[in-house]
CSV table of C-alpha atoms in Angstrom, one decimal:
chain,number,residue,atom,x,y,z
A,3,MET,CA,39.4,-9.7,13.0
A,4,SER,CA,35.7,-10.9,11.1
A,5,SER,CA,34.4,-9.3,8.1
A,6,GLN,CA,31.3,-7.7,10.0
A,7,GLU,CA,33.6,-6.8,12.2
A,8,GLU,CA,35.9,-4.6,9.7
A,9,GLN,CA,32.3,-3.8,8.0
A,10,PRO,CA,31.7,-0.7,10.6
A,11,GLN,CA,35.7,0.0,11.4
A,12,GLN,CA,35.8,0.8,6.9
A,13,ARG,CA,32.2,2.8,7.5
A,14,ARG,CA,33.0,5.0,10.0
A,15,SER,CA,36.2,5.6,8.3
A,16,ASN,CA,34.5,6.5,5.3
A,17,LEU,CA,32.5,9.3,7.5
A,18,GLU,CA,35.5,10.4,8.9
A,19,GLU,CA,37.1,10.9,4.7
A,20,LEU,CA,34.2,12.1,4.2
A,21,ALA,CA,34.7,15.7,6.5
A,22,LYS,CA,37.9,15.1,5.8
A,23,LEU,CA,36.8,16.5,2.5
A,24,GLY,CA,34.8,19.5,4.4
A,25,VAL,CA,31.1,18.1,3.1
A,26,GLU,CA,28.3,18.4,6.3
A,27,ILE,CA,28.1,15.1,7.3
A,28,TYR,CA,25.0,15.7,8.8
A,29,PRO,CA,23.0,17.8,6.8
A,30,ARG,CA,19.6,19.3,7.9
A,31,ARG,CA,17.4,19.6,5.0
A,32,PHE,CA,17.3,18.2,1.6
A,33,ASP,CA,14.3,19.6,-0.9
A,34,ARG,CA,14.0,17.0,-3.3
A,35,ARG,CA,11.7,17.6,-6.1
A,36,HIS,CA,10.6,14.1,-6.8
A,37,THR,CA,9.8,10.9,-4.1
A,38,ILE,CA,11.8,8.2,-6.4
A,39,SER,CA,8.1,6.0,-6.1
A,40,GLU,CA,6.4,9.1,-8.0
A,41,LEU,CA,9.5,8.9,-10.7
A,42,VAL,CA,8.8,5.4,-11.4
A,43,ARG,CA,4.2,5.8,-11.4
A,44,GLU,CA,4.3,8.3,-13.6
A,45,HIS,CA,7.6,8.0,-16.2
A,46,GLY,CA,9.0,4.0,-14.8
A,47,GLU,CA,7.1,2.6,-18.7
A,48,ARG,CA,8.0,5.5,-21.0
A,49,THR,CA,10.1,4.2,-23.7
A,50,HIS,CA,14.1,5.7,-24.3
A,51,ASP,CA,13.2,8.2,-27.5
A,52,ASP,CA,10.7,9.9,-24.9
A,53,LEU,CA,12.6,10.3,-22.6
A,54,GLU,CA,15.3,11.3,-24.6
A,55,GLU,CA,13.3,14.0,-26.1
A,56,ALA,CA,11.0,15.4,-23.4
A,57,HIS,CA,14.5,15.4,-21.1
A,58,LEU,CA,13.3,15.3,-18.0
A,59,GLU,CA,15.4,16.6,-15.0
A,60,THR,CA,14.0,15.3,-11.9
A,61,LYS,CA,15.6,15.6,-7.8
A,62,THR,CA,15.2,13.1,-5.4
A,63,SER,CA,16.5,10.3,-2.1
A,64,GLY,CA,17.1,7.4,-0.8
A,65,ARG,CA,18.7,5.0,0.4
A,66,ILE,CA,21.6,2.6,-1.7
A,67,LEU,CA,21.0,-0.6,-1.7
A,68,ALA,CA,23.1,-1.6,-4.0
A,69,ILE,CA,26.4,0.1,-5.4
A,70,ARG,CA,28.2,-0.9,-9.2
A,71,SER,CA,31.6,-0.3,-10.8
A,72,PHE,CA,32.0,-1.3,-14.5
A,73,GLY,CA,35.4,1.0,-15.7
A,74,LYS,CA,33.8,4.8,-15.9
A,75,ALA,CA,30.8,3.7,-15.5
A,76,ASN,CA,29.3,3.2,-12.0
A,77,PHE,CA,25.7,2.2,-11.0
A,78,LEU,CA,24.0,2.9,-7.5
A,79,VAL,CA,20.4,1.6,-7.7
A,80,LEU,CA,18.4,3.9,-4.8
A,81,SER,CA,15.7,3.0,-2.3
A,82,ASP,CA,12.3,5.2,-1.1
A,83,GLY,CA,10.9,2.1,1.1
A,84,LEU,CA,8.3,1.4,-2.4
A,85,ALA,CA,10.1,2.2,-5.2
A,86,ARG,CA,14.0,1.5,-6.8
A,87,ILE,CA,15.7,3.6,-9.1
A,88,GLN,CA,19.1,3.4,-11.1
A,89,ILE,CA,21.4,6.0,-10.6
A,90,TYR,CA,24.4,5.4,-13.4
A,91,ILE,CA,27.2,8.0,-12.3
A,92,ARG,CA,30.5,9.0,-14.6
A,93,GLN,CA,33.6,10.7,-12.9
A,94,ASP,CA,33.0,13.3,-16.3
A,95,ALA,CA,29.0,14.3,-15.7
A,96,LEU,CA,29.8,15.3,-11.7
A,97,PRO,CA,32.4,18.5,-9.6
A,98,PRO,CA,35.0,16.7,-8.5
A,99,LEU,CA,33.5,16.7,-4.7
A,100,ASP,CA,30.4,14.7,-5.1
A,101,PHE,CA,32.7,11.8,-7.3
A,102,GLN,CA,34.9,11.5,-4.3
A,103,ILE,CA,31.3,11.9,-2.2
A,104,PHE,CA,30.9,8.6,-4.7
A,105,LYS,CA,33.8,6.5,-4.0
A,106,LEU,CA,32.8,6.9,-0.3
A,107,LEU,CA,29.3,5.3,0.8
A,108,ASP,CA,28.6,2.8,1.5
A,109,ILE,CA,25.0,-0.2,1.1
A,110,GLY,CA,22.7,1.9,3.3
A,111,ASP,CA,24.0,5.2,3.6
A,112,TRP,CA,21.5,7.8,2.4
A,113,VAL,CA,22.1,10.3,-0.7
A,114,GLY,CA,20.4,13.3,-2.7
A,115,VAL,CA,20.7,13.3,-6.6
A,116,GLU,CA,20.6,15.2,-9.2
A,117,GLY,CA,19.7,14.4,-12.7
A,118,ARG,CA,17.9,13.5,-16.4
A,119,LEU,CA,15.7,10.9,-16.6
A,120,PHE,CA,17.0,8.5,-19.0
A,121,ARG,CA,17.4,5.2,-20.4
A,122,THR,CA,21.1,3.3,-20.8
A,123,LYS,CA,21.5,0.3,-23.7
A,124,THR,CA,19.7,-1.9,-21.6
A,125,ASN,CA,17.2,-0.2,-21.0
A,126,GLU,CA,16.8,0.5,-17.6
A,127,PHE,CA,15.0,3.7,-16.5
A,128,THR,CA,17.4,5.5,-14.7
A,129,ILE,CA,18.4,9.0,-14.0
A,130,TRP,CA,22.4,10.4,-15.1
A,131,ALA,CA,23.2,12.4,-12.0
A,132,SER,CA,25.1,15.4,-12.7
A,133,ARG,CA,25.3,15.9,-9.2
A,134,LEU,CA,25.6,14.1,-6.0
A,135,HIS,CA,25.2,15.1,-1.7
A,136,PHE,CA,25.7,12.9,0.5
A,137,LEU,CA,23.0,12.6,3.8
A,138,ALA,CA,24.0,10.0,5.5
A,139,LYS,CA,25.3,7.0,6.6
A,140,CYS,CA,24.9,4.0,7.1
A,141,LEU,CA,27.8,2.6,9.7
A,142,LEU,CA,26.8,-1.2,10.4
A,143,PRO,CA,26.2,-3.3,7.6
A,144,LEU,CA,22.9,-4.5,6.1
A,145,PRO,CA,21.9,-8.2,6.1
A,146,GLU,CA,23.9,-9.9,3.0
A,147,LYS,CA,21.0,-11.0,1.6
A,148,TRP,CA,19.7,-7.1,1.6
A,149,HIS,CA,16.3,-8.1,-0.7
A,150,GLY,CA,14.7,-9.6,2.6
A,151,LEU,CA,15.3,-10.8,6.4
A,152,THR,CA,13.9,-14.0,7.4
A,153,ASP,CA,14.5,-13.5,10.8
A,154,ILE,CA,11.4,-13.1,12.5
A,155,GLU,CA,13.4,-12.0,16.0
A,156,ILE,CA,15.4,-9.4,14.2
A,157,ARG,CA,11.7,-8.4,12.3
A,158,TYR,CA,10.4,-7.6,15.5
A,159,ARG,CA,13.5,-6.4,17.5
A,160,GLN,CA,14.8,-4.2,14.4
A,161,ARG,CA,10.9,-2.9,12.6
A,162,TYR,CA,13.7,-0.5,11.7
A,163,LEU,CA,16.0,-3.2,9.8
A,164,ASP,CA,12.4,-4.4,8.2
A,165,LEU,CA,11.2,-1.9,6.9
A,166,ILE,CA,15.0,-1.6,5.1
A,167,VAL,CA,15.2,-4.8,3.4
A,168,ASN,CA,11.3,-6.0,3.8
A,169,PRO,CA,8.8,-4.2,1.3
A,170,ASP,CA,6.2,-6.6,1.8
A,171,ALA,CA,6.6,-5.4,5.2
A,172,ARG,CA,6.1,-1.3,5.1
A,173,ARG,CA,3.3,-2.5,3.1
A,174,VAL,CA,1.0,-4.1,5.5
A,175,PHE,CA,1.6,-0.8,7.6
A,176,GLU,CA,0.6,1.0,5.2
A,177,THR,CA,-2.6,-1.2,4.7
A,178,ARG,CA,-3.1,-0.6,8.7
A,179,SER,CA,-3.0,3.1,8.0
A,180,ARG,CA,-6.2,2.9,5.3
A,181,VAL,CA,-7.8,0.4,7.6
A,182,MET,CA,-8.0,3.6,10.1
A,183,ALA,CA,-8.0,6.6,8.5
A,184,SER,CA,-11.6,3.8,6.7
A,185,ILE,CA,-12.8,3.5,9.7
A,186,ARG,CA,-12.9,7.3,11.6
A,187,SER,CA,-14.3,8.4,7.1
A,188,PHE,CA,-17.4,5.0,7.4
A,189,MET,CA,-18.3,6.7,11.3
A,190,THR,CA,-18.4,9.9,11.5
A,191,ALA,CA,-19.7,9.6,7.8
A,192,ARG,CA,-22.8,8.5,10.4
A,193,GLY,CA,-22.6,11.1,12.1
A,194,TYR,CA,-20.8,8.9,15.1
A,195,LEU,CA,-18.3,11.7,17.6
A,196,GLU,CA,-14.3,11.1,18.3
A,197,VAL,CA,-13.4,10.9,21.4
A,198,GLU,CA,-10.7,10.1,24.5
A,199,THR,CA,-11.5,8.4,27.1
A,200,PRO,CA,-8.6,8.0,30.0
A,201,MET,CA,-6.3,4.9,29.9
A,202,MET,CA,-5.2,5.2,33.4
A,203,GLN,CA,-8.5,4.5,35.6
A,204,PRO,CA,-8.4,3.5,39.0
A,205,ILE,CA,-10.7,0.6,38.4
A,206,ALA,CA,-9.8,-1.8,36.0
A,207,GLY,CA,-13.2,-2.9,34.1
A,208,GLY,CA,-15.2,-2.7,30.5
A,209,ALA,CA,-13.4,-6.9,29.6
A,210,LEU,CA,-13.3,-9.6,31.3
A,211,ALA,CA,-8.9,-9.5,31.7
A,212,ARG,CA,-6.2,-8.8,33.6
A,213,PRO,CA,-4.5,-5.4,34.0
A,214,PHE,CA,-2.0,-3.9,34.0
A,215,LYS,CA,-1.1,-1.5,37.2
A,216,THR,CA,0.6,1.5,37.9
A,217,HIS,CA,0.5,4.0,40.7
A,218,HIS,CA,0.1,6.9,40.8
A,219,ASN,CA,3.5,9.3,43.2
A,220,THR,CA,1.7,12.9,43.5
A,221,LEU,CA,-2.0,11.4,44.0
A,222,ASP,CA,-1.2,8.2,46.6
A,223,MET,CA,-2.9,6.0,45.2
A,224,ASP,CA,-2.9,3.7,42.7
A,225,LEU,CA,-3.7,2.8,38.6
A,226,TYR,CA,-4.7,1.2,35.5
A,227,LEU,CA,-4.0,0.9,32.2
A,228,ARG,CA,-7.2,0.3,30.4
A,229,ILE,CA,-8.2,-3.0,29.5
A,230,ALA,CA,-11.3,-1.6,28.0
A,231,PRO,CA,-12.9,2.0,27.4
A,232,GLU,CA,-15.9,0.7,27.0
A,233,LEU,CA,-17.4,2.4,30.6
A,234,TYR,CA,-17.0,5.6,30.0
A,235,LEU,CA,-18.1,5.8,26.6
A,236,LYS,CA,-21.5,4.1,28.5
A,237,ARG,CA,-21.1,7.8,30.7
A,238,LEU,CA,-20.9,10.0,27.4
A,239,THR,CA,-24.3,8.4,26.4
A,240,VAL,CA,-25.9,8.5,29.4
A,241,GLY,CA,-24.8,12.4,29.0
A,242,GLY,CA,-26.8,12.9,26.0
A,243,MET,CA,-24.4,11.9,23.2
A,244,GLU,CA,-26.2,9.8,21.1
A,245,LYS,CA,-22.9,8.3,18.2
A,246,VAL,CA,-19.7,7.7,20.2
A,247,PHE,CA,-16.7,6.1,18.8
A,248,GLU,CA,-12.9,5.1,19.3
A,249,ILE,CA,-10.1,4.3,18.5
A,250,ASN,CA,-8.0,2.9,21.7
A,251,ARG,CA,-4.9,1.8,22.9
A,252,ASN,CA,-5.8,-1.4,25.4
A,253,PHE,CA,-3.1,-3.3,27.4
A,254,ARG,CA,-4.1,-6.7,28.8
A,255,ASN,CA,-1.3,-8.9,31.3
A,256,GLU,CA,-2.2,-12.3,29.3
A,257,GLY,CA,-0.7,-13.7,27.3
A,258,ILE,CA,1.7,-13.3,24.4
A,259,SER,CA,0.7,-15.4,20.8
A,260,THR,CA,0.3,-15.6,16.9
A,261,GLN,CA,-3.1,-14.0,18.9
A,262,HIS,CA,-3.0,-11.5,21.5
A,263,ASN,CA,-0.5,-8.7,23.4
A,264,PRO,CA,-1.0,-7.2,26.6
A,265,GLU,CA,-1.1,-4.4,24.4
A,266,PHE,CA,-3.4,-4.4,21.1
A,267,THR,CA,-6.0,-1.3,19.5
A,268,MET,CA,-9.3,-1.8,19.5
A,269,MET,CA,-12.4,0.6,17.8
A,270,GLU,CA,-15.3,0.8,20.7
A,271,PHE,CA,-18.4,2.9,19.2
A,272,TYR,CA,-21.7,2.8,21.4
A,273,GLU,CA,-25.1,4.2,19.8
A,274,THR,CA,-28.4,4.8,21.8
A,275,TYR,CA,-31.6,3.8,20.8
A,276,ALA,CA,-29.8,0.1,18.9
A,277,ASP,CA,-29.7,-3.5,19.3
A,278,TYR,CA,-27.0,-6.2,19.2
A,279,GLN,CA,-29.1,-7.4,16.4
A,280,MET,CA,-28.5,-3.8,14.2
A,281,LEU,CA,-25.1,-4.2,14.9
A,282,MET,CA,-24.9,-7.0,13.3
A,283,THR,CA,-26.2,-5.1,10.5
A,284,MET,CA,-23.9,-2.3,10.8
A,285,THR,CA,-21.0,-4.1,11.5
A,286,GLU,CA,-21.4,-5.8,8.2
A,287,GLU,CA,-21.3,-3.1,6.6
A,288,LEU,CA,-18.6,-1.5,8.1
A,289,LEU,CA,-15.6,-4.7,7.5
A,290,GLU,CA,-17.3,-5.1,3.4
A,291,THR,CA,-16.2,-0.5,3.4
A,292,VAL,CA,-12.9,-1.3,4.8
A,293,ALA,CA,-11.9,-4.1,3.1
A,294,ARG,CA,-13.0,-2.7,-0.6
A,295,GLU,CA,-11.6,0.6,0.8
A,296,SER,CA,-8.0,-0.2,2.1
A,297,VAL,CA,-6.9,-3.7,0.7
A,298,GLY,CA,-9.6,-2.9,-2.9
A,299,THR,CA,-11.3,-6.4,-2.8
A,300,ASN,CA,-14.0,-8.2,-0.6
A,301,ASP,CA,-12.5,-11.1,-1.0
A,302,ILE,CA,-9.5,-12.2,0.7
A,303,THR,CA,-6.4,-13.9,0.6
A,304,PHE,CA,-5.4,-15.7,4.2
A,305,GLY,CA,-3.0,-18.0,4.2
A,306,GLU,CA,-5.1,-21.3,2.8
A,307,HIS,CA,-8.5,-20.1,2.4
A,308,GLN,CA,-10.7,-17.8,0.4
A,309,ILE,CA,-12.3,-15.9,2.5
A,310,SER,CA,-15.8,-13.1,1.4
A,311,LEU,CA,-16.1,-10.0,3.3
A,312,LYS,CA,-19.3,-9.6,1.7
A,313,ALA,CA,-23.4,-9.4,3.6
A,314,PRO,CA,-24.4,-11.2,5.2
A,315,PHE,CA,-22.3,-12.5,6.9
A,316,THR,CA,-23.1,-16.2,8.5
A,317,ARG,CA,-25.2,-16.6,12.0
A,318,LEU,CA,-24.4,-19.8,14.4
A,319,SER,CA,-25.9,-19.1,17.8
A,320,LEU,CA,-23.9,-20.2,21.2
A,321,ARG,CA,-24.9,-22.9,22.4
A,322,GLU,CA,-25.8,-24.3,19.2
A,323,ALA,CA,-22.6,-23.7,17.9
A,324,ALA,CA,-20.6,-25.7,21.6
A,325,ARG,CA,-24.0,-28.2,21.0
A,326,ASN,CA,-22.7,-29.0,17.5
A,327,ALA,CA,-19.5,-29.9,18.4
A,328,ALA,CA,-19.4,-31.1,21.0
A,329,SER,CA,-22.1,-34.0,19.9
A,330,LYS,CA,-19.0,-34.7,16.9
A,331,ARG,CA,-17.0,-34.7,19.4
A,332,LEU,CA,-18.4,-37.5,21.3
A,333,ASN,CA,-20.8,-39.6,18.8
A,334,CYS,CA,-23.7,-38.7,21.1
A,335,GLU,CA,-26.6,-35.8,20.4
A,336,VAL,CA,-26.2,-33.5,23.1
A,337,THR,CA,-28.7,-31.5,24.0
A,338,ASP,CA,-29.6,-27.2,24.8
A,339,ALA,CA,-30.6,-28.3,28.2
A,340,ASP,CA,-26.9,-30.2,28.6
A,341,LEU,CA,-25.6,-27.0,28.4
A,342,ARG,CA,-27.7,-25.6,30.4
A,343,GLN,CA,-26.6,-28.0,33.8
A,344,ARG,CA,-23.7,-27.4,35.0
A,345,ASP,CA,-22.2,-31.3,36.6
A,346,ARG,CA,-24.3,-32.4,32.8
A,347,ALA,CA,-22.2,-29.4,30.8
A,348,ALA,CA,-19.4,-29.5,33.4
A,349,ALA,CA,-19.0,-33.9,32.4
A,350,ILE,CA,-19.5,-32.8,28.9
A,351,ALA,CA,-16.5,-30.7,28.9
A,352,ARG,CA,-14.7,-33.2,30.7
A,353,GLN,CA,-15.3,-35.3,28.1
A,354,VAL,CA,-13.8,-33.4,25.5
A,355,GLY,CA,-10.5,-33.2,27.0
A,356,LEU,CA,-11.2,-29.1,29.0
A,357,ASP,CA,-10.7,-29.3,33.5
A,358,VAL,CA,-13.7,-27.6,35.1
A,359,GLU,CA,-13.0,-24.5,37.7
A,360,ALA,CA,-14.9,-25.8,40.7
A,361,GLY,CA,-16.2,-22.0,41.4
A,362,ALA,CA,-17.1,-21.5,36.8
A,363,GLY,CA,-21.0,-22.4,36.2
A,364,ALA,CA,-23.1,-24.3,33.5
A,365,GLY,CA,-22.9,-20.5,31.3
A,366,LYS,CA,-18.5,-20.0,31.4
A,367,ILE,CA,-18.5,-24.6,31.0
A,368,ALA,CA,-20.7,-23.4,27.8
A,369,MET,CA,-18.0,-21.2,27.1
A,370,GLU,CA,-15.3,-23.6,26.8
A,371,ILE,CA,-16.3,-25.8,25.5
A,372,PHE,CA,-17.8,-23.4,22.5
A,373,GLU,CA,-13.6,-21.6,22.4
A,374,ARG,CA,-12.6,-25.3,22.7
A,375,LEU,CA,-14.4,-26.8,19.5
A,376,CYS,CA,-15.2,-24.5,17.0
A,377,GLU,CA,-13.7,-21.1,17.7
A,378,ASP,CA,-9.9,-22.1,14.7
A,379,GLN,CA,-13.2,-24.1,12.5
A,380,LEU,CA,-15.4,-19.6,12.4
A,381,VAL,CA,-12.7,-19.3,9.0
A,382,GLN,CA,-15.9,-17.2,6.3
A,383,PRO,CA,-16.7,-14.1,8.7
A,384,THR,CA,-19.8,-15.6,11.1
A,385,PHE,CA,-21.5,-14.2,14.2
A,386,VAL,CA,-22.0,-16.0,17.3
A,387,TYR,CA,-24.5,-14.4,19.4
A,388,ASP,CA,-26.4,-15.0,22.3
A,389,PHE,CA,-23.5,-15.9,24.8
A,390,PRO,CA,-23.9,-17.2,28.6
A,391,THR,CA,-25.0,-14.4,30.9
A,392,GLU,CA,-22.5,-15.8,33.1
A,393,VAL,CA,-19.8,-14.5,31.0
A,394,SER,CA,-21.0,-11.4,30.1
A,395,PRO,CA,-21.6,-8.8,33.4
A,396,LEU,CA,-22.9,-5.9,31.1
A,397,SER,CA,-25.0,-7.5,28.5
A,398,LYS,CA,-28.1,-7.0,29.0
A,399,GLN,CA,-31.0,-9.6,29.1
A,400,LYS,CA,-33.4,-12.0,26.8
A,401,PRO,CA,-37.0,-10.9,27.8
A,402,ASP,CA,-37.3,-14.9,27.2
A,403,ASP,CA,-33.6,-16.5,27.9
A,404,PRO,CA,-32.8,-14.5,31.7
A,405,ASP,CA,-29.8,-17.4,31.0
A,406,THR,CA,-28.5,-15.7,28.0
A,407,VAL,CA,-27.5,-12.1,27.1
A,408,GLU,CA,-27.7,-10.5,23.7
A,409,ARG,CA,-24.4,-10.7,22.3
A,410,PHE,CA,-21.7,-11.6,19.6
A,411,GLU,CA,-18.8,-12.6,18.2
A,412,LEU,CA,-17.5,-12.2,15.3
A,413,TYR,CA,-15.5,-14.8,14.1
A,414,ILE,CA,-13.1,-14.7,10.7
A,415,GLY,CA,-10.0,-16.4,10.1
A,416,GLY,CA,-10.4,-18.7,12.7
A,417,PHE,CA,-10.5,-15.8,15.9
A,418,GLU,CA,-12.2,-13.7,16.9
A,419,VAL,CA,-12.6,-9.5,15.5
A,420,ALA,CA,-15.8,-7.7,17.5
A,421,ASN,CA,-17.7,-8.5,20.6
A,422,ALA,CA,-21.1,-6.6,21.0
A,423,PHE,CA,-23.8,-6.6,22.8
A,424,SER,CA,-27.1,-4.6,23.7
A,425,GLU,CA,-26.2,-2.6,27.0
A,426,LEU,CA,-27.0,-3.5,29.9
A,427,ASN,CA,-29.3,-0.3,31.6
A,428,ASP,CA,-30.6,-1.4,34.8
A,429,PRO,CA,-28.6,-0.7,37.9
A,430,VAL,CA,-29.6,-2.7,40.2
A,431,GLU,CA,-28.8,-5.9,38.4
A,432,GLN,CA,-26.3,-4.4,37.6
A,433,ARG,CA,-25.5,-3.8,40.6
A,434,ARG,CA,-26.0,-7.1,41.4
A,435,ARG,CA,-23.3,-8.5,38.2
A,436,PHE,CA,-20.9,-7.1,39.8
A,437,GLU,CA,-21.7,-8.4,43.3
A,438,ALA,CA,-21.2,-11.5,41.5
A,439,GLN,CA,-18.0,-11.3,39.7
A,440,ILE,CA,-17.1,-9.7,43.1
A,441,GLY,CA,-17.7,-13.6,44.1
A,442,ASN,CA,-15.0,-15.0,41.1
A,443,ARG,CA,-13.4,-12.4,42.2
A,444,ALA,CA,-12.5,-14.7,45.0
A,445,ARG,CA,-12.5,-17.2,44.8
A,446,GLY,CA,-9.2,-16.0,42.1
A,447,ASP,CA,-9.9,-15.5,38.8
A,448,LEU,CA,-8.5,-11.6,38.7
A,449,GLU,CA,-10.2,-11.5,35.3
A,450,ALA,CA,-13.6,-10.4,37.2
A,451,HIS,CA,-14.5,-7.1,37.0
A,452,GLU,CA,-14.4,-5.1,40.1
A,453,MET,CA,-17.8,-2.9,41.8
A,454,ASP,CA,-17.9,0.2,40.1
A,455,GLU,CA,-19.6,2.6,42.8
A,456,ASP,CA,-19.6,5.7,39.5
A,457,TYR,CA,-20.4,3.7,36.1
A,458,ILE,CA,-23.7,2.4,38.5
A,459,ARG,CA,-24.6,5.4,39.5
A,460,ALA,CA,-24.6,6.5,36.0
A,461,LEU,CA,-26.5,4.0,34.6
A,462,GLU,CA,-29.2,5.2,38.1
A,463,TYR,CA,-29.3,8.6,35.6
A,464,GLY,CA,-31.4,6.8,33.2
A,465,LEU,CA,-28.9,5.6,30.2
A,466,PRO,CA,-31.2,4.3,27.1
A,467,PRO,CA,-31.0,2.0,25.7
A,468,THR,CA,-28.4,1.4,23.3
A,469,ALA,CA,-25.7,-1.5,21.8
A,470,GLY,CA,-21.7,-1.3,22.0
A,471,GLU,CA,-19.4,-3.4,19.8
A,472,GLY,CA,-15.3,-3.2,19.7
A,473,VAL,CA,-13.4,-3.8,16.6
A,474,GLY,CA,-10.6,-5.8,16.9
A,475,ILE,CA,-8.2,-3.7,14.7
A,476,ASP,CA,-4.8,-5.9,14.6
A,477,ARG,CA,-6.8,-8.3,14.7
A,478,PHE,CA,-8.6,-7.5,10.9
A,479,VAL,CA,-5.6,-6.3,9.5
A,480,MET,CA,-4.0,-9.9,10.5
A,481,VAL,CA,-7.4,-10.7,8.0
A,482,LEU,CA,-6.8,-8.4,5.4
A,483,THR,CA,-3.4,-8.7,5.0
A,484,ASN,CA,-2.3,-11.7,4.6
A,485,SER,CA,-0.4,-11.9,8.3
A,486,PRO,CA,0.1,-14.6,10.7
A,487,SER,CA,0.7,-13.3,13.8
A,488,ILE,CA,-0.3,-10.0,15.6
A,489,ARG,CA,3.5,-9.1,15.7
A,490,ASP,CA,3.4,-8.7,11.8
A,491,VAL,CA,1.2,-6.1,12.0
A,492,ILE,CA,2.8,-4.3,15.1
A,493,LEU,CA,5.6,-1.6,14.4
A,494,PHE,CA,7.2,-2.7,17.5
A,495,PRO,CA,5.0,-5.6,20.2
A,496,LEU,CA,6.1,-6.8,22.9
A,497,MET,CA,9.4,-9.0,23.6
A,498,ARG,CA,10.5,-10.9,26.0
A,499,LYS,CA,15.1,-9.8,27.3
A,500,ARG,CA,17.1,-10.5,25.3
A,501,ASP,CA,19.2,-13.1,27.7
C-alpha cells in the first residue's frame, strides 16, 4: 500500500481512537476569545519580558499546519487562514485526555487551544497550552508542500484546498470583497438606488452575446439566463428612478479564456439627464476611489506593467485607434474614410489577417480591426470612444454622424473593463435597430438581439436623456490583485469535466 493510500486509513483510525476516548469528534461549537490573526496583530511584537509580566490568557482555534516533537517538548503550528501561531504542548501542563488527543492529531486537523502567550528561547511567539480541544479531523492529507499549491487545475477545482495552503489566494478574495463594498458605498453616496432585476428572462437582451437557454416546466416557456440587466434597468428609469445600479451575475454561452468565464459579475448603472462624457469623468473617480480603498494605492503592478489609476485617463476615438494601428501595421496611410467604406475596410482587414464575414458592414469590420490591433496594447487606463452604430444597437447616435454612436469602452491592462453609452431613447429608431439585428440573426449571428416589444413599449412612455455603464468587477479585481487569469478571482470558475 502506498503512502498516499496509508495516510487516509491512518487518519480514520486516529478518528476512531478519539471516539473511543469519549471525545466528541464533531462538536457543535467552540467559544474562542481571539482569532489567531488578532493575537498576532495585537501581541505578536511584544517582548518576552512584556508577555511574562502581562500574563495574557487566550482561547483560540485553527487548522494544524505542522506537528513537531522534541522529547517532552511538542509544538503545533496553527493557522486561521491569514496568520499563524505556534502552540507549545507539554504532557505535564495538560489534562491527561487532552494530551491523548494531541497524540492522535494529524496535519490539517482543526483544534481549539487555551493557554497563555509567551516567547520561547528562540523568541518564537507562542501559546503555552493548558487545554486542547478537538474540533474536526482532516481525513485527506494536505499537499506535501502545504505552504504552496502550484497545480493550477487543482487550485481551481478544489478552491477549498487552495485557500488552505495558499494565503495569497485568500487575500485576492478579501480584496474582491472590499472592492464590492467600496463600489456600493461610492454609488449610494451619490444617490444611486441599488435594485435587482430578473436573472431568467423571456428574451435575451441588453448585450450582443450568445445566451444560455432553459425551460420553465409549470409555465411551459423557454427562458434565457441574463446576459445583461440593461433593458430592465432602463425600464426603471422610464418609471422615474433617476439613478439605479445593480451588482449582477451575467451568463454568456461563450468561450473560456484568461479574460472570460461563462458566469461573471458586473456593476451596471444608469443615470438620467447624463451622457457618456459625464460617465467618463464619474468612472475615473469611481475606479480611483475603489482602488485606494481596497488596496491602499492607485499605483498598481499588473504583470510587467506599472499602471496608474489616477485621473485623468487617456481618451482615444475607436476609428482613430484602428486607423493609426492599421497604418503602422501596413506601413501606409489608412484614413477615416477607408474605415467607413465597406469594401475598403474589408480589404484592410484581410491585410491585417482577419477573416471578414459576408454580412459584416464597415462599422463591424472597423471594430474587428481595432480588437485585433489595439486592445492588448491599451495597458494604461484608456477610454476608447465613438463606436460604429452597427455594433451598438442600444446607443444614441451622434447628431452630426449617424454612423457613430456616443459610446465608450474603458481598457486597462490590455482588456476591456467597462462599457458605457448615451442611451438610445427614440422608440422608432430602437425598433429599426432591433429589426436590423433580426436580419443579422437570420444570417447566422447568434449574438444578435431579438425584438423586445415590451422594451419598445417602455420607450414609448418616454425615457429621458440617460447614460448607462457596465463595469466588469472580475476584470477590475484581476488588475488590482495582479492576477493573470479571471479564474484567479472567481472562487469557483467553470471547469471542463474530468476525463
